[in-house]
Each structure stands twice: as C-alpha cells, then as structure tokens.
CSV table of C-alpha atoms in Angstrom, one decimal:
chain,number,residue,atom,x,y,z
A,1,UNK,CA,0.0,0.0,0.0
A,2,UNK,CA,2.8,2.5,1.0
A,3,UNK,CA,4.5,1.7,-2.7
A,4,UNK,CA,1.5,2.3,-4.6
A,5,UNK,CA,0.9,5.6,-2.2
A,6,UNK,CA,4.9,6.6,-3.3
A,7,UNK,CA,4.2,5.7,-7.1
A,8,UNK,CA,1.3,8.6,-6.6
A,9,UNK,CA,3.3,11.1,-4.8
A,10,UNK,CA,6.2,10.3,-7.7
A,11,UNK,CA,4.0,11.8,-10.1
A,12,UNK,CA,2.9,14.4,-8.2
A,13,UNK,CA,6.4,15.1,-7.2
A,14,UNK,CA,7.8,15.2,-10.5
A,15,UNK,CA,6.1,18.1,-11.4
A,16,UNK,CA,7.6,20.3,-8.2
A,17,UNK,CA,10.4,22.2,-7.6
A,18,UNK,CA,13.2,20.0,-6.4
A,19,UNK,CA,13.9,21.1,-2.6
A,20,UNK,CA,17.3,22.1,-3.0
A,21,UNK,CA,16.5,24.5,-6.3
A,22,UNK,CA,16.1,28.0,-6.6
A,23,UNK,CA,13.3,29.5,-8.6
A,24,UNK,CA,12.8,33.2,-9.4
A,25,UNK,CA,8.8,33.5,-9.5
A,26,UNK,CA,8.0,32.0,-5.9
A,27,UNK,CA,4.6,31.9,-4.3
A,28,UNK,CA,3.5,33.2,-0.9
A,29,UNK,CA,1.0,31.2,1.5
A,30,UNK,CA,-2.1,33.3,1.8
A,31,UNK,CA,-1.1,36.4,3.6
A,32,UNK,CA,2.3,35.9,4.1
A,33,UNK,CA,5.3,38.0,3.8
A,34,UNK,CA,9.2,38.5,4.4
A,35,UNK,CA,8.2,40.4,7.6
A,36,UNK,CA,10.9,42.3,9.1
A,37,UNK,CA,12.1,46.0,8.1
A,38,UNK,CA,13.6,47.0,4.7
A,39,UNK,CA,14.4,50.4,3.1
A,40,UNK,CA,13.4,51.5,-0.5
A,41,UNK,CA,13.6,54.9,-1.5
A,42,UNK,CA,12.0,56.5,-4.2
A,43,UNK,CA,13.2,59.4,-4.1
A,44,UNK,CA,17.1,58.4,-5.3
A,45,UNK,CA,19.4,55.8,-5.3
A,46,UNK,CA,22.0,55.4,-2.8
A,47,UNK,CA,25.2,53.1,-3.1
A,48,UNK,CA,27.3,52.0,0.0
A,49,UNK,CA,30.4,49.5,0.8
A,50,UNK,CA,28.4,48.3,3.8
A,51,UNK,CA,25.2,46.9,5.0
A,52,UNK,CA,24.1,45.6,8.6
A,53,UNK,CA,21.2,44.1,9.7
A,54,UNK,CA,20.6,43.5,13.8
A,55,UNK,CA,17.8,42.4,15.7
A,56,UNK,CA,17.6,41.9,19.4
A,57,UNK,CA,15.3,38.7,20.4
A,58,UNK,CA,13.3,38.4,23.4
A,59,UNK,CA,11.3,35.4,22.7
A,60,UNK,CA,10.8,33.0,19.5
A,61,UNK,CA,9.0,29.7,18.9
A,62,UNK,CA,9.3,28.4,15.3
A,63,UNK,CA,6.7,26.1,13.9
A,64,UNK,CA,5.8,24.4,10.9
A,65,UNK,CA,6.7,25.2,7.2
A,66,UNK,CA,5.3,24.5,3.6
A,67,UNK,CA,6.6,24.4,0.6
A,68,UNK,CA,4.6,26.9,-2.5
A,69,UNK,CA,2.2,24.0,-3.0
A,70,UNK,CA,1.2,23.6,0.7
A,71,UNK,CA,2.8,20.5,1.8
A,72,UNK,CA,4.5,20.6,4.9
A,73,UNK,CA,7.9,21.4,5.0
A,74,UNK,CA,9.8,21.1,8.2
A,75,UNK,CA,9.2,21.9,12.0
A,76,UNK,CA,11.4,24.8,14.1
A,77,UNK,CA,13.1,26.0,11.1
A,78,UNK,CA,13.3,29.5,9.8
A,79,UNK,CA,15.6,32.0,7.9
A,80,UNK,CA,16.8,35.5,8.8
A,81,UNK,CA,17.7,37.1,5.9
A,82,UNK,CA,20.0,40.0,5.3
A,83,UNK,CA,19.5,41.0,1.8
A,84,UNK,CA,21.0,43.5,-1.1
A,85,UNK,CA,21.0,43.8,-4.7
A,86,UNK,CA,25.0,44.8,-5.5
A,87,UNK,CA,24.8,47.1,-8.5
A,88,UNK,CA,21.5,45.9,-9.6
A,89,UNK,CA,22.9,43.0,-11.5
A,90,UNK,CA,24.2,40.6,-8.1
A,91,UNK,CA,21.5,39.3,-5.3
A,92,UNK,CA,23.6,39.0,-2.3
A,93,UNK,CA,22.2,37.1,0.6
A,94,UNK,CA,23.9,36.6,4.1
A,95,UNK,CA,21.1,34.2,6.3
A,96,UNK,CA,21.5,32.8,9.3
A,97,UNK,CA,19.7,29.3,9.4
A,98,UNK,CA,17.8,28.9,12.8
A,99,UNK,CA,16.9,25.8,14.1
A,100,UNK,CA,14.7,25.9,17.3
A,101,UNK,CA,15.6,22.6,19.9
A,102,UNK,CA,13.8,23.7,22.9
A,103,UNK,CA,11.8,26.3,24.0
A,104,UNK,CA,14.9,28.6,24.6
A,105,UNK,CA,17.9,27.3,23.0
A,106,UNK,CA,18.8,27.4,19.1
A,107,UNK,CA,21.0,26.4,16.7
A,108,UNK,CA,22.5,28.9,14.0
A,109,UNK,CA,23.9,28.0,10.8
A,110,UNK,CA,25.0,30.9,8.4
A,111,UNK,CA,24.7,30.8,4.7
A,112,UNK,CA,26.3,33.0,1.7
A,113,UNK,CA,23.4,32.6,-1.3
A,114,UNK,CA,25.0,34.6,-4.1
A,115,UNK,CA,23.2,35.4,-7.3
A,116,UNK,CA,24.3,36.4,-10.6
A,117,UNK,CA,21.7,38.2,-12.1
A,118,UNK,CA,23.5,38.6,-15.4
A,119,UNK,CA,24.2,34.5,-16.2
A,120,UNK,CA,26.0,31.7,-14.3
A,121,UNK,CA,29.2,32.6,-12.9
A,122,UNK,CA,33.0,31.4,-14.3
A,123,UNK,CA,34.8,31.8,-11.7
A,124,UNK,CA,35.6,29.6,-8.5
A,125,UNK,CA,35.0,30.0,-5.1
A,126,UNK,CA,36.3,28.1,-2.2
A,127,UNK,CA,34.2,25.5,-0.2
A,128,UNK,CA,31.3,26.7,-2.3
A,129,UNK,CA,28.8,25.3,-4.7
A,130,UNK,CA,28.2,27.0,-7.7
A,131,UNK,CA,25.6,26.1,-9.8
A,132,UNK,CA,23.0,27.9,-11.8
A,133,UNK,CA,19.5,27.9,-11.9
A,134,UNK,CA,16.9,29.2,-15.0
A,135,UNK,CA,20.4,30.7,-16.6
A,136,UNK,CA,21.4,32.6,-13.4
A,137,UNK,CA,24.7,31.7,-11.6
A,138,UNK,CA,24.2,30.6,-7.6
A,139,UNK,CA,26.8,30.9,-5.4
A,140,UNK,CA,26.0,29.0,-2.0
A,141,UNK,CA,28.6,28.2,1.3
A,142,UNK,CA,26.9,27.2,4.4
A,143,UNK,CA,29.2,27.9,7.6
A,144,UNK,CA,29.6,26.0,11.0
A,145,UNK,CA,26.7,26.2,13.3
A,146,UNK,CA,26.5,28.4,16.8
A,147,UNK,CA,24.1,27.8,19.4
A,148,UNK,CA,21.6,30.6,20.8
A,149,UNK,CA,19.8,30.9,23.7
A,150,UNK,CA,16.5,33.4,24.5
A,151,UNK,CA,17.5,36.2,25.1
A,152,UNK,CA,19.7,36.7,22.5
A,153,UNK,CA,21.4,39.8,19.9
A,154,UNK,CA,22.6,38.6,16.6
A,155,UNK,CA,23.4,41.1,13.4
A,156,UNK,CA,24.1,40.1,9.9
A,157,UNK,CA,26.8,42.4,7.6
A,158,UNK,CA,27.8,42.5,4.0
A,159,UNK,CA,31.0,44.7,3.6
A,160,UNK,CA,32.7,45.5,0.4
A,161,UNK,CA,36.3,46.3,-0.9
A,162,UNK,CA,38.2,46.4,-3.9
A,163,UNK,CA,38.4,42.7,-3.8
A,164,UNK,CA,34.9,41.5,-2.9
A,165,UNK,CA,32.6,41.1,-0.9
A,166,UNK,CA,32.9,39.6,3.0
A,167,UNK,CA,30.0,38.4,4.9
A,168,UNK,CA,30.1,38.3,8.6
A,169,UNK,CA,27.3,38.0,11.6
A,170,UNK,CA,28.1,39.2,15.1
A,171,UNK,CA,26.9,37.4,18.1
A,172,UNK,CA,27.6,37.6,22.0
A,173,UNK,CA,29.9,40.1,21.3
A,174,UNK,CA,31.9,38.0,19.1
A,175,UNK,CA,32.2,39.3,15.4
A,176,UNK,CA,33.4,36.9,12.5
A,177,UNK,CA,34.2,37.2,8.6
A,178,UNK,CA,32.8,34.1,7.2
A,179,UNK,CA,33.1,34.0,3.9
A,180,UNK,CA,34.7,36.3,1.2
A,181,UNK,CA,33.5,36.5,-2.5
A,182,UNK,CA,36.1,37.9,-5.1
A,183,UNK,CA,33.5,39.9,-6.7
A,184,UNK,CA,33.1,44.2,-6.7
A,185,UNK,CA,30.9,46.2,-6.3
A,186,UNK,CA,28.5,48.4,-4.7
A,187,UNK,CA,25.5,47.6,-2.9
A,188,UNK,CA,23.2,49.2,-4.1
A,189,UNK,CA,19.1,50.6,-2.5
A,190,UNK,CA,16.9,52.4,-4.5
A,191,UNK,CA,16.1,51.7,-8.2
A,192,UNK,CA,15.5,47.6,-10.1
A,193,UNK,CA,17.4,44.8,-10.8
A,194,UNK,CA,18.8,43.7,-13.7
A,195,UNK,CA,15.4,41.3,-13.3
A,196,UNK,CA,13.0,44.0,-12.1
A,197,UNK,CA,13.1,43.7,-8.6
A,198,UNK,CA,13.2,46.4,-6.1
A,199,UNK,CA,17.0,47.2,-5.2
A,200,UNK,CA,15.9,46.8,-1.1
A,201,UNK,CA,18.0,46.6,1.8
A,202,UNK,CA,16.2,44.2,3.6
A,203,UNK,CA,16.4,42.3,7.2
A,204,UNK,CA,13.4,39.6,7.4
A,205,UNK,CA,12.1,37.0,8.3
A,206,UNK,CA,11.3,33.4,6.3
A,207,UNK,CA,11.1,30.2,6.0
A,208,UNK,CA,14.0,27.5,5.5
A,209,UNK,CA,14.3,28.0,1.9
A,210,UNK,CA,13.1,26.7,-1.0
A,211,UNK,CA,10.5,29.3,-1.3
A,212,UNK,CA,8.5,28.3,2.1
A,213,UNK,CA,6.6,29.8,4.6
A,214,UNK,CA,6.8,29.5,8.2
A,215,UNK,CA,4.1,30.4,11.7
A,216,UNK,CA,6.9,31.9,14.5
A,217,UNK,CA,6.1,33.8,17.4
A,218,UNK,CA,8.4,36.4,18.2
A,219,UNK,CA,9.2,39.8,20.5
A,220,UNK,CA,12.0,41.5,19.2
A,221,UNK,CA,13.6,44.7,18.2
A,222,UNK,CA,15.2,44.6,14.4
A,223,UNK,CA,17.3,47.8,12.8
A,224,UNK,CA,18.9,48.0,9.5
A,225,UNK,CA,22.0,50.1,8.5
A,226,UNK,CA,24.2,51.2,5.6
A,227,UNK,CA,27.6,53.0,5.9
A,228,UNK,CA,27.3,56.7,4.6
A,229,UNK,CA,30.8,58.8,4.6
A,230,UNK,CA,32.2,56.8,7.5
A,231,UNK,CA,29.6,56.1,9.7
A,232,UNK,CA,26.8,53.5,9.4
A,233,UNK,CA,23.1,55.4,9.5
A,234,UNK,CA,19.7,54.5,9.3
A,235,UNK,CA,18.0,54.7,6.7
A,236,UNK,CA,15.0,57.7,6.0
A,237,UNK,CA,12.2,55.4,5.1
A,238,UNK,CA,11.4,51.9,6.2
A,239,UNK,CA,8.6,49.2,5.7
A,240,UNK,CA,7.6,46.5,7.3
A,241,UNK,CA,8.2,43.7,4.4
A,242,UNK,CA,11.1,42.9,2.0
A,243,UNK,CA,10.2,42.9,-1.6
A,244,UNK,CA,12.8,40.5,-3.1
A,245,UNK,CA,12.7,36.9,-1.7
A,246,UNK,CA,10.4,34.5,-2.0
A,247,UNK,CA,10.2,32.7,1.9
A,248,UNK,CA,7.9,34.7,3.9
A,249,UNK,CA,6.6,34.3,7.0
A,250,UNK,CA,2.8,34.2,8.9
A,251,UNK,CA,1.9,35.6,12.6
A,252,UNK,CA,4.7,38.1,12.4
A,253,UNK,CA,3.3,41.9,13.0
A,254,UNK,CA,5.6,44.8,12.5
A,255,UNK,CA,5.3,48.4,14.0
A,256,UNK,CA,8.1,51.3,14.3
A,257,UNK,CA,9.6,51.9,17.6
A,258,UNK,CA,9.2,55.9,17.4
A,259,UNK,CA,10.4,56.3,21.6
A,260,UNK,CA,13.1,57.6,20.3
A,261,UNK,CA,12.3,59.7,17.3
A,262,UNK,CA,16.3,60.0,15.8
A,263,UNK,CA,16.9,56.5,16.5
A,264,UNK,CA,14.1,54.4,15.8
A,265,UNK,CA,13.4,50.1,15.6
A,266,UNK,CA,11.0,47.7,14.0
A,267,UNK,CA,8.6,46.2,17.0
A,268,UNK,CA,8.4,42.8,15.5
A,269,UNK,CA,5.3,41.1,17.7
A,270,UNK,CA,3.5,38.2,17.0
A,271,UNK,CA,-0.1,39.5,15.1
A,272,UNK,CA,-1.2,39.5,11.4
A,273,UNK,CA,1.2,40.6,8.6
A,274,UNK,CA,0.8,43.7,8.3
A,275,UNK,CA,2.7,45.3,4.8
A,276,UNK,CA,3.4,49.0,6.4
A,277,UNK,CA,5.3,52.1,6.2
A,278,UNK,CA,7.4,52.4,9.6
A,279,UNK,CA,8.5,55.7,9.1
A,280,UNK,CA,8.7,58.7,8.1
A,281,UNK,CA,4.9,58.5,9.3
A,282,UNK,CA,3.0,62.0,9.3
A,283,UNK,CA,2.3,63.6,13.1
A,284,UNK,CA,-1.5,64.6,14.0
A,285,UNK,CA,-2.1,68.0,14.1
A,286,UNK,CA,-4.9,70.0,15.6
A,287,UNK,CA,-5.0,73.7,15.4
A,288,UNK,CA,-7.0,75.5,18.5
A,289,UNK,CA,-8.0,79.2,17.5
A,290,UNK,CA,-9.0,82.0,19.9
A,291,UNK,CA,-9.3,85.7,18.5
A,292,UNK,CA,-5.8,86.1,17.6
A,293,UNK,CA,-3.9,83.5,19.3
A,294,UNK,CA,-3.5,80.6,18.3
A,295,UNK,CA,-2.3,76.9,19.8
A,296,UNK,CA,-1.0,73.9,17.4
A,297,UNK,CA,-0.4,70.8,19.1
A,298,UNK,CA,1.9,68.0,17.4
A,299,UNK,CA,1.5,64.4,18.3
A,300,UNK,CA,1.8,60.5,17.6
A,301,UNK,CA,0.1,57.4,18.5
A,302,UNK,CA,-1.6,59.9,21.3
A,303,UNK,CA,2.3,61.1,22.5
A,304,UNK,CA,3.0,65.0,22.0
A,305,UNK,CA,6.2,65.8,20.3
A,306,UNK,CA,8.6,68.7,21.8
A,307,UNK,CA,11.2,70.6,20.3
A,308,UNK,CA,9.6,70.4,16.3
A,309,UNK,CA,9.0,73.6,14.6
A,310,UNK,CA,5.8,74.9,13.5
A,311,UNK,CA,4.9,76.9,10.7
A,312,UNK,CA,2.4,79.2,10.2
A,313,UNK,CA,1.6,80.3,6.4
A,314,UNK,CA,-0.7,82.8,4.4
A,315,UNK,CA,-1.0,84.3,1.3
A,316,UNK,CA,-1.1,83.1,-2.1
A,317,UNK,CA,1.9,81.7,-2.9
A,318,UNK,CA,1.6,80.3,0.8
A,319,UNK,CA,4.8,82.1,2.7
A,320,UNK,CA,5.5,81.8,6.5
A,321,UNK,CA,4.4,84.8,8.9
A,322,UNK,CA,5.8,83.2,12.3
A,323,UNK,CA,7.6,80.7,12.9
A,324,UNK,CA,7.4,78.2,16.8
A,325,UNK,CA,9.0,75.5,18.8
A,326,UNK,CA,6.7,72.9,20.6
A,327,UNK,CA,6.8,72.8,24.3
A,328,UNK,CA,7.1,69.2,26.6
A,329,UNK,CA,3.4,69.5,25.5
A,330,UNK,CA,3.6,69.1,21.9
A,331,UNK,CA,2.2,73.1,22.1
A,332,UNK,CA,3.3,75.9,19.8
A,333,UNK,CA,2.0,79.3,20.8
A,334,UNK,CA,1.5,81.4,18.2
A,335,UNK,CA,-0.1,85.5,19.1
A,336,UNK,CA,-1.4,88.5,16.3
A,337,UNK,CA,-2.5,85.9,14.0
A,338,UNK,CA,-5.3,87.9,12.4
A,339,UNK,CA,-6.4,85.8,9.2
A,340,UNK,CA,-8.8,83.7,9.8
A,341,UNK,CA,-7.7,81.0,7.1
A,342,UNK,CA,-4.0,79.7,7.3
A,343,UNK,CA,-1.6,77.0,6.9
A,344,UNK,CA,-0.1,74.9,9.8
A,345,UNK,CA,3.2,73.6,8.6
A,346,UNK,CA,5.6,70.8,10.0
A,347,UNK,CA,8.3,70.6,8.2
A,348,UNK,CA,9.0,67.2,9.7
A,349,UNK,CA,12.4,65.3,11.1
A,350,UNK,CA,14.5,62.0,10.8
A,351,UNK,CA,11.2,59.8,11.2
A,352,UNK,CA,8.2,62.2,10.8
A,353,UNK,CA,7.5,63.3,7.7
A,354,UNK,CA,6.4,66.7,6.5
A,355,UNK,CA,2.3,67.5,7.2
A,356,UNK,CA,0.0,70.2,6.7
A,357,UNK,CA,-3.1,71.4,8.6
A,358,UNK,CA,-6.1,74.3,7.6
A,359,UNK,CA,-7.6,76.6,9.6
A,360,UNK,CA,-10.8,76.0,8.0
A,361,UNK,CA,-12.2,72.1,9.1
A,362,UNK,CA,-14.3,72.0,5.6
A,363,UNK,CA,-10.4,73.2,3.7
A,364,UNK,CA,-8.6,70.6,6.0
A,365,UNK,CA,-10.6,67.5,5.1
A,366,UNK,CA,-10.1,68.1,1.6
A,367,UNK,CA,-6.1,69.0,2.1
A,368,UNK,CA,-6.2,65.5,3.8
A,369,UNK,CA,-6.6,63.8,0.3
A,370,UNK,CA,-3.2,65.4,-0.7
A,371,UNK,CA,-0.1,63.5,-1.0
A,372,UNK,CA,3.0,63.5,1.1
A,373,UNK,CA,6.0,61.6,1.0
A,374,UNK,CA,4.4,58.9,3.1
A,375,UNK,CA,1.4,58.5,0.8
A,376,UNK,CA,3.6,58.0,-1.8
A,377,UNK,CA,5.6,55.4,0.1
A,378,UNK,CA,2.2,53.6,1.1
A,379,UNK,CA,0.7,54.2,-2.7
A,380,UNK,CA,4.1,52.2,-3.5
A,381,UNK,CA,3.3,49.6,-1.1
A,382,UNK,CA,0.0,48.8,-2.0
A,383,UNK,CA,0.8,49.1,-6.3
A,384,UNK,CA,1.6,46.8,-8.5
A,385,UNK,CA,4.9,47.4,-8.6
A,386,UNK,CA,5.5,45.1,-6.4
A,387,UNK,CA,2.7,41.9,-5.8
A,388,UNK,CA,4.5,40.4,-3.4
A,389,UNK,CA,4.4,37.4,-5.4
A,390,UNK,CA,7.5,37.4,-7.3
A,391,UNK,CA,11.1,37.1,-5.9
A,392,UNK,CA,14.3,34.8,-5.6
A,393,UNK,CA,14.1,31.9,-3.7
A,394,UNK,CA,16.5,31.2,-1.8
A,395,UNK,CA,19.1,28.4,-2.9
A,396,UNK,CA,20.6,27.0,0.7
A,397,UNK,CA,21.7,23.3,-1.0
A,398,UNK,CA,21.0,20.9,1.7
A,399,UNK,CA,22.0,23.4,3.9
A,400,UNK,CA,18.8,23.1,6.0
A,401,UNK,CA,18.3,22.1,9.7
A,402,UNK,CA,16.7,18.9,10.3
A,403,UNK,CA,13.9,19.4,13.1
A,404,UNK,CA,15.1,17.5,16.7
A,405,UNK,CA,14.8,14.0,16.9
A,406,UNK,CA,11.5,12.3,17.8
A,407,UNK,CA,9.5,9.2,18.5
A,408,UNK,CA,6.8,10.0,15.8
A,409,UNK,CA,7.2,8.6,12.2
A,410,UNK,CA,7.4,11.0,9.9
A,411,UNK,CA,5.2,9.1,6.9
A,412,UNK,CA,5.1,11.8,4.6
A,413,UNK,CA,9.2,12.0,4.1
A,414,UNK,CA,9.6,8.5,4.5
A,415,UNK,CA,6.9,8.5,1.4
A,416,UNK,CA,8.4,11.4,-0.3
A,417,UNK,CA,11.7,9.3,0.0
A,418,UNK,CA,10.4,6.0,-1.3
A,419,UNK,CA,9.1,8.3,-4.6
A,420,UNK,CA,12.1,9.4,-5.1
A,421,UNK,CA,13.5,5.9,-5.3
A,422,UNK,CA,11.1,4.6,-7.2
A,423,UNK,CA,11.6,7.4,-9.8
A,424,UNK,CA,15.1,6.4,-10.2
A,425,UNK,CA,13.9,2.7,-10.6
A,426,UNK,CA,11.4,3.8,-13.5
A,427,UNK,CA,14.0,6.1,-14.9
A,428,UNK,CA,16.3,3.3,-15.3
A,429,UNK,CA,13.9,0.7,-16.3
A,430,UNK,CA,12.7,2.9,-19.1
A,431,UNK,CA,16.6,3.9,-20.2
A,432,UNK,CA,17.1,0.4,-20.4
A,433,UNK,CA,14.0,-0.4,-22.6
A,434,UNK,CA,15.1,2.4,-25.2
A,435,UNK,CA,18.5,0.4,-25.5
C-alpha cells in the first residue's frame, strides 16, 4: 500500500520544484510576507560599501513550514535574511539558518546565497557550490553552526572592498568574517534589478528556503544600517516587508519603535502581517484658534512631540508669517495671528515626515486627500509594482536544519523518500528499454 501511495506522490512530485532548487517567481502562502524592516527609496538611489542588519530577540518559537504547493515542509526551522541587490545585476544574501531545539535554545547555521543576475558565474569559489539555476549563476557556502539561547542579539553584515565582498554576523559580542566573494561592487538601495526587482535593503524573516513559509512567534527589536561617509546610518524610510525573496513568514506583525524619534526600531510582535510604512509616518495636528492667538499641538500614536518647529503660512503663494518650537506639551503658541484661514506647517524630522493642517475644518478634510512623501511610500506599497508574489528563492543546498529528533514517524518524508527511489527505478527501467 505504502509503494502504490509513493508511485502517486512520484508523479505528483515530479512536477515540483526540487527542494534544493532556486526558482525566481516563488509563491506566498495566503497572507504571508518577508516580515521584518527593509528600506526603499523612491526618491534616489543610494550606493554603500556596507550593509548591517541587527535584531535583538526576546522570545521566538518556530513552527511548521510549507513548501509553495502547501505540503509541509519542516518543524522549528526559519531564515533570517540580510538582503541587497549589488549594483542591480548581483542578489547578495547573508542568512542565518535557525533551528529551534527547545523552548529557549537554538541552533544557528550561516549561509552565503549569491546570485548572478546577469548568467551563471566562471569563476571559482572556495568551499562553495556554484551552480546555476533558470540561466542565473548561484553561489552557496553554508558555515559551521553556533548555538543561541532566548535572550539573544545577533546582526548580519555585508562589507565591500576592492576585492569582494565579505560576509560576517556578530553574536555575543563575538564578530566573524565568514566568507569572502572575489566579486566588486556596490551595494546598491533604490532603483530595479537587472530582473525588475526592487534594489531593497532588507532584514526579514522566512522560511528554510526553497520558497517556504513559516508560523513563529516572536518579541524583538530589528534595525537595519548602511555606511554613509564613515559612519553606518539608518536609513530615511522603512517598511515592514522585504520585496525581493520568495520565503515569507505568517503571525509576524511589525510596528516602528518611534520612543526615540532619531533613533528608531522595528517592534516585530506576534499578530497578522501587516505590509506597512514604519517611518517617516505623518504627526497629528490639531490647530485650537482663539481671536488672535492661536495653539497647534503636534502628536503621535496619542504622544506630544517637543522641540519640532511649526509653521504658520498665508497668502497666495503660501509664505510663512511666524515661525514656533513645541513645548514638553507638543504646544506651539503662536499670538497676532489675524487671518482667519492659514496654513499649519511641520516641516518634519529623521522619522516624521512633513504635514499640513487648515484653519478652516471644511479646507482641512479636503487637504487631507493630498499626497506627502508617506502617501507616496504607502501608494508604492499597495501598487503593482510590487505583488508580493514574485522574488528569488533562496538556494541553501542541503544546507537546512533537520527538526530535533522524535518518536513520531514521519510518513510523509519516508513517502516522499520511497518516490524518489522509485523514480530512479522507473527512470532506469525505461533507459534500459530504449536500448
């Protein structure tokens, strides 16, 4: 019964993507994403010698994953990938490979997936595979494993010289070069790909490759970082999603951190996916009018912002008549403000961006359908630019974790094994006829 049941799953099999292949159109399980934080500007491009991805856990439980068609996949397993196109024509990946084995430890394997964008590659690479998959060269090196335990900071860098490219992770104040590909260039965030891809910068989560998505529950803190001059900023605009691999993951919800407004984090909780702009996000503004003076109060998520600069503007062009800092209160005080219709203006900061407010209520609800640089990040979001149903998957080669030993028969790998050898039986029996 359990041959004939293997003959089935053959067929069926033989029309899937072999586990240990890359594809570049992958599918997402229902609402899944790459949840994490990326950057994507479209208002320029920006090149850098160095990324850095870091993320400070407080608690993680990995379950299940499935492959694009559904079928179960494998339990406590899950990517974090750091991710960056390298002059739109290289996909350079550094992932660490977690594998949960009890409710506090982990192990950590990290992989170098290397694409070439252009064609497969010529030239050779130490302790590597290189393959190529659809006509694009793969370059894949998995790494010795660490072990983790809750609670737990890890980051994930990409550096680049004249040489290459190195590709390092820190953890428990230990930092370590990896692995070193003799290849140039500059990463590269803003703009496509040689394929049409989003050049993001890009720290998420997924599942164990091969396409997959994984269920985790997590509490952490993630930040991303590219080097600018000689110091490593962060960047102007964030989301809550990366837009070029094809793992995602599913109870994974992502909010900024704004406490501190020059220095802000992803809030990675576990909720729905939920494809967002983190920041710059536009304050609230409400505009209280008495004879001639005049109060504007600056806020967000219900917090009032001090120190921000307020605007006040009339005339037609609009030009600014007096200009005010917000107290602790979020207050600006303006006095001899004798129009009855003008223009609040915050010219934003590092996270907040730039927002209007009208005098008149009737003016301000229509002003409200105006588009800022935020609307334009969230109109980007939500386009078709981007479907979130398109991007690499990644190629780890066997590189995956198996999930801890247990008493419980797997049936559906030891049938997915028996296929597998009964496909090479019927392979060879039919070679053999045609001789």
């Amino acid at each position: 019964m359990l041959w004939r049941r293997a003959v089935a799953i053959f067929i069926i099999a033989s029309m899937l993507i072999p586990l240990s292949s890359a594809t570049i159109v992958g599918s997402q399980i229902g609402s899944s994403f790459p949840m994490g934080i990326s950057t994507f500007p479209l208002s320029g491009v920006y090149y850098t010698k160095e990324v850095e991805g870091a993320i400070n856990v407080s608690s993680l439980q990995i379950g299940e994953s499935y492959l694009p068609n559904g079928q179960p996949f494998e339990m406590g397993n899950a990517s974090l990938q750091l991710n960056a196109m390298v002059d739109g024509l290289y996909w350079a990946q550094d992932v660490a490979l977690i594998c949960q084995q009890t409710s506090s430890t982990f192990n950590i394997r990290f992989v170098v997936n290397y694409w070439n964008l252009s064609g497969p590659f010529t030239l050779k690479v130490n302790n590597a595979t290189v393959t190529s998959f659809q006509g694009l060269g793969v370059i894949c090196y998995l790494s010795p494993s660490i072990s983790a335990t809750i609670p737990f900071n890890l980051s994930l860098f990409m550096l680049e010289n004249r040489t290459g490219i190195s590709f390092g992770y820190a953890y428990d104040n230990h930092s370590k070069i990896y692995y070193f590909i003799p290849i140039s260039g500059s990463f590269q965030i803003g703009g496509t790909s040689k394929i049409g891809l989003p050049n993001d910068l890009e720290l998420v989560w997924g599942g164990p490759g091969g396409g997959s998505v994984v269920s985790i529950h997590i509490n952490a803190l993630s930040e991303i970082f590219y080097k600018q001059g000689d110091k490593m900023v962060i960047p102007n605009e964030t989301y809550s999603i990366g837009f070029d691999t094809g793992e995602s993951v599913q109870g994974v919800n992502v909010n900024a951190d704004l406490s501190h407004l020059f220095s802000p984090k992803a809030q990675e909780k576990t909720g729905a996916d939920n494809p967002t702009v983190l920041w710059p996000i536009p304050p609230s503004i409400s505009i209280n009018q008495h004879n001639s003076s005049v109060n504007v109060t600056v806020y967000v998520n219900g917090k009032p912002i001090p120190d921000q600069e307020i605007e006040v503007e009339t005339g037609f062009p609009l030009s600014p008549i007096a200009k005010a800092l917000t107290n602790q209160d979020g207050i600006a005080s303006f006095t001899n403000i004798t129009s009855s219709f003008f223009v609040v203006y915050y010219p934003g900061n590092f996270t907040l961006s730039y927002s209007y407010a009208i005098s008149s209520p009737a003016l301000n609800s229509i002003y409200s359908s105006l588009t800022s640089y935020y609307h334009k990040l969230l109109s980007f979001l939500q386009s078709e630019e981007y479907s979130f149903k398109k991007g690499i998957t990644s190629f780890f080669n066997d590189g995956r974790y198996v999930s801890p030993p247990s008493t419980t028969v797997n049936y559906l790998l030891l049938e997915y094994i028996v296929a597998i050898v009964v496909g090479v039986v019927i392979s060879a029996v039919l070679v053999r006829l045609k001789t």
